[in-house]
mmCIF file of C-alpha atoms in Angstrom:
data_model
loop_
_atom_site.group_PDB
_atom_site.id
_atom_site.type_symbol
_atom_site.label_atom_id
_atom_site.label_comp_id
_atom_site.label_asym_id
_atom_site.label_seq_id
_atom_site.Cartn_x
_atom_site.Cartn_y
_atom_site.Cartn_z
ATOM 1 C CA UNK A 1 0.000 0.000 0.000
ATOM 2 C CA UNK A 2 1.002 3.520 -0.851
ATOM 3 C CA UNK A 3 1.017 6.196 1.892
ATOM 4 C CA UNK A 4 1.119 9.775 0.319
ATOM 5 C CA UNK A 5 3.754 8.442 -2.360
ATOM 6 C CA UNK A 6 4.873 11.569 -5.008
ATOM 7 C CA UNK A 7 5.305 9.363 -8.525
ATOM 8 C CA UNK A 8 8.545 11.175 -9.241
ATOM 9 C CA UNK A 9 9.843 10.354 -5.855
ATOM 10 C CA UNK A 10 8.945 6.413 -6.805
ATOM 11 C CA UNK A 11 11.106 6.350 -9.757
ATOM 12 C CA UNK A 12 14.443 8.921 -8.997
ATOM 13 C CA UNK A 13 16.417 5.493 -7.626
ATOM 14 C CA UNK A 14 17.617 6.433 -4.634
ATOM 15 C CA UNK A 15 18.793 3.454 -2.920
ATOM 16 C CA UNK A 16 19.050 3.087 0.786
ATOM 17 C CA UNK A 17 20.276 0.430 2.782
ATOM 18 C CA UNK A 18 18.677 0.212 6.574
ATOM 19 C CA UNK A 19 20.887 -2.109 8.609
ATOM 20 C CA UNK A 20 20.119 -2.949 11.811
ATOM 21 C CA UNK A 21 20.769 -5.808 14.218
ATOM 22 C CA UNK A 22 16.907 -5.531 15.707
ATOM 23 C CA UNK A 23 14.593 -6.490 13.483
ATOM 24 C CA UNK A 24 11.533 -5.166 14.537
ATOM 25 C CA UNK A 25 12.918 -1.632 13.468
ATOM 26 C CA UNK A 26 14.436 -2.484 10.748
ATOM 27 C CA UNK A 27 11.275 -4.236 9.557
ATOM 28 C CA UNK A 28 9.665 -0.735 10.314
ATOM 29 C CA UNK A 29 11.765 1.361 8.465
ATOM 30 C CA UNK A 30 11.971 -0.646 5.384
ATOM 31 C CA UNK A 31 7.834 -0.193 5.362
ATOM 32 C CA UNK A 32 7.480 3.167 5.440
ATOM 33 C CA UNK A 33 11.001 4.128 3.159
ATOM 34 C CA UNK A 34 9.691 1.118 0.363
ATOM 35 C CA UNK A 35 7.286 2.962 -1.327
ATOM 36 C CA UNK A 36 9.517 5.967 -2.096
ATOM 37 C CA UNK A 37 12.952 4.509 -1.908
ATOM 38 C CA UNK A 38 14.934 1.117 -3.757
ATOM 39 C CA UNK A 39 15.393 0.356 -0.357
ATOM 40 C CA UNK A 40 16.932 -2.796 1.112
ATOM 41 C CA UNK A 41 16.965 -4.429 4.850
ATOM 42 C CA UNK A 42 20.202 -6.187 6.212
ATOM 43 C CA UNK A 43 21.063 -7.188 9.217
ATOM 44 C CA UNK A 44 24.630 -6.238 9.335
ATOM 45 C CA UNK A 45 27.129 -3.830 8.406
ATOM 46 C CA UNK A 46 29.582 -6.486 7.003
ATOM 47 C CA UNK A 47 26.249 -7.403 4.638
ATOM 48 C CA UNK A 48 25.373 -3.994 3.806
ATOM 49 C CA UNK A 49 29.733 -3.328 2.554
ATOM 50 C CA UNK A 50 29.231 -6.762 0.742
ATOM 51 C CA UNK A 51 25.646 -5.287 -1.102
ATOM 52 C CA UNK A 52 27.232 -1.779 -1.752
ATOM 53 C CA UNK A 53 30.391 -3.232 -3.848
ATOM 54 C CA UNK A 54 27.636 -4.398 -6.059
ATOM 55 C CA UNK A 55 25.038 -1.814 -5.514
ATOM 56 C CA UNK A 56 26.141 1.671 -3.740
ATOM 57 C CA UNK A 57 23.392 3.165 -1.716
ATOM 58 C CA UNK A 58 22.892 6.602 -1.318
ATOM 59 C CA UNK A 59 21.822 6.343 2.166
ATOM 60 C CA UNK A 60 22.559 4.241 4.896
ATOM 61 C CA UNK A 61 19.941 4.090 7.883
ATOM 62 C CA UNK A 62 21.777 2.345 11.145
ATOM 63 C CA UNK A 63 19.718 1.797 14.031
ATOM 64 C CA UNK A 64 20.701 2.100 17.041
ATOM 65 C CA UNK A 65 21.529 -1.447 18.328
ATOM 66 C CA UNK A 66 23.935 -1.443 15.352
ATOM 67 C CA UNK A 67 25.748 1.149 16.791
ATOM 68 C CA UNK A 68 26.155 0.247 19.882
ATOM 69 C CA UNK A 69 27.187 -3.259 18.642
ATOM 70 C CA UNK A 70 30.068 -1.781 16.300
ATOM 71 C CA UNK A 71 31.024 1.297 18.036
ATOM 72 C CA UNK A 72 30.683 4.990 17.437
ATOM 73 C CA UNK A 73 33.517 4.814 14.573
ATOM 74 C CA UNK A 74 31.121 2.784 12.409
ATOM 75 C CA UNK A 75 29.913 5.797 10.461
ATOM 76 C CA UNK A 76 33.641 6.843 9.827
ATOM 77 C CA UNK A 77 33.717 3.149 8.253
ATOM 78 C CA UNK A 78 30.586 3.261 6.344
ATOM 79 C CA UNK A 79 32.331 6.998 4.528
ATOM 80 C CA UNK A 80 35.557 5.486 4.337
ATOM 81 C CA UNK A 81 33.988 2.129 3.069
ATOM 82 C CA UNK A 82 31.283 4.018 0.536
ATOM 83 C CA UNK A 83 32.536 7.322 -0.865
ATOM 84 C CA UNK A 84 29.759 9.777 -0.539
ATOM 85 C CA UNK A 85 26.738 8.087 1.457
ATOM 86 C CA UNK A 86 25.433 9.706 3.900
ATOM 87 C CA UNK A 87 24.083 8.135 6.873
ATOM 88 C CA UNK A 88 20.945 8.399 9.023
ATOM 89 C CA UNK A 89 20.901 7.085 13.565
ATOM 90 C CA UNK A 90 17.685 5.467 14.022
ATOM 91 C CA UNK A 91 17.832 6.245 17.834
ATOM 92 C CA UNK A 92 15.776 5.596 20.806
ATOM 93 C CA UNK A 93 13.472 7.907 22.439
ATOM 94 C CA UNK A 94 15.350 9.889 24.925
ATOM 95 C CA UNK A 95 18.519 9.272 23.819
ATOM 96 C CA UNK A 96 19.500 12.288 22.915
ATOM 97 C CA UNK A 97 23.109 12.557 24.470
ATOM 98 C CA UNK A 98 23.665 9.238 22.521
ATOM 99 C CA UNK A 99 22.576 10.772 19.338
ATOM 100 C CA UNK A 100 24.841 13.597 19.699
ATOM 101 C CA UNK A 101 27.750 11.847 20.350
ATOM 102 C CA UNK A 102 26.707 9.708 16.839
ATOM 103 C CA UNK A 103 26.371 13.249 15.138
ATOM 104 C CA UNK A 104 29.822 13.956 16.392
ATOM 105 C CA UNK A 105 31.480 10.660 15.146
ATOM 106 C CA UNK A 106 30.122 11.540 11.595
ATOM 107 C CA UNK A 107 26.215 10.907 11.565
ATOM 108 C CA UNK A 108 24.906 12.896 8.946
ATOM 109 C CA UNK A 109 21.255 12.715 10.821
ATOM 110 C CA UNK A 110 19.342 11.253 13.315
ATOM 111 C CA UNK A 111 15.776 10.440 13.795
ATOM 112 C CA UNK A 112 14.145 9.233 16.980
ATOM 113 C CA UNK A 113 11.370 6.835 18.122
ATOM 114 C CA UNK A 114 8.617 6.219 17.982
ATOM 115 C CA UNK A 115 8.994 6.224 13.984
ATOM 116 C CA UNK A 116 6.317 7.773 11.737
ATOM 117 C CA UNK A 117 6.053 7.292 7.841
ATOM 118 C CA UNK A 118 6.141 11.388 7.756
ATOM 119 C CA UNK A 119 8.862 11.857 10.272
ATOM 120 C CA UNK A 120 11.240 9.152 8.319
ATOM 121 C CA UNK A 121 10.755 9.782 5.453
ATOM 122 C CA UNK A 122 10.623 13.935 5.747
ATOM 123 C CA UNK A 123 14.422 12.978 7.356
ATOM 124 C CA UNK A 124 15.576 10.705 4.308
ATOM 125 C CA UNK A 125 14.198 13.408 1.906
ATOM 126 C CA UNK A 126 16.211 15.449 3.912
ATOM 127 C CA UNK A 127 19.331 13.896 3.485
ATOM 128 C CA UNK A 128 19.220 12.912 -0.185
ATOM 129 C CA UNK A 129 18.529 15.960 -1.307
ATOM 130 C CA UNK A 130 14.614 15.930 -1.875
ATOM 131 C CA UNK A 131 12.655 19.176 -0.888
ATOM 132 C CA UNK A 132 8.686 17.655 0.057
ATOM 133 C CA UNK A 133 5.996 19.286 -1.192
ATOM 134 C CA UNK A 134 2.606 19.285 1.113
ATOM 135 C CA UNK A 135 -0.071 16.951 -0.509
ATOM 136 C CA UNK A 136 -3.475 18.380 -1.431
ATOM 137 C CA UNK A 137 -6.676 17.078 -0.463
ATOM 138 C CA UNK A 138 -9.313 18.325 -1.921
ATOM 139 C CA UNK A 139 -13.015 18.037 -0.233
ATOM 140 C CA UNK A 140 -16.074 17.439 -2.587
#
């Protein structure tokens, strides 16, 4: 199902890789970033360096149990690993000091929970580039 998909947004192939060791969230993500996105779910970052020699994403979304997993220094590796992504925390809800430090350590953006299809996907437009443009409804 399509939730307030732009058709031009459906087609521009941006590709974005959510990796995540917890499941649930990156099950989440993937839903609400599919409709606009070529977006792909793997569970690890050694998966998602083995995908991007083949197919380089644009974005990378790490959650947070990722992070903590690999270290701070993982977005370093992701730049250093894929010239020119850009990468997106997925980070608990009051975790705000941890976010920081991510942003510090070279996140290029953060988004907390509880996740939304709006507030996601307003921050991966964000990041890629992509200026939203309110949707119309029209009463008859």
């Amino acid at each position: 199902m399509q939730i307030g998909v732009e058709a031009a947004r459906a087609v521009d192939n941006k590709r974005v890789f959510v990796v995540d060791t917890d499941e649930i969230s990156r099950m989440a993500a993937v839903f609400m970033l599919h409709d606009e996105n070529e977006t792909h779910e793997l569970p690890s970052l050694k998966a998602a360096f083995d995908k991007a020699a083949e197919w380089k994403p644009d974005l990378l979304v790490l959650g947070e149990a990722l992070v903590n997993e690999e270290g701070k220094d993982v977005f370093a590796r992701c730049a250093q690993t894929i010239p020119g992504v850009k990468t997106l925390l997925l980070a608990g809800e009051g975790k705000e000091e941890f976010a920081q430090a991510c942003r510090q350590s070279g996140a290029d953006g953060v988004v907390y929970k509880p996740l939304t299809v709006e507030k996601l996907r307003d921050r991966v437009d964000a990041l890629l580039g992509r200026k939203r443009r309110p949707i119309a409804i029209q009463a008859a």
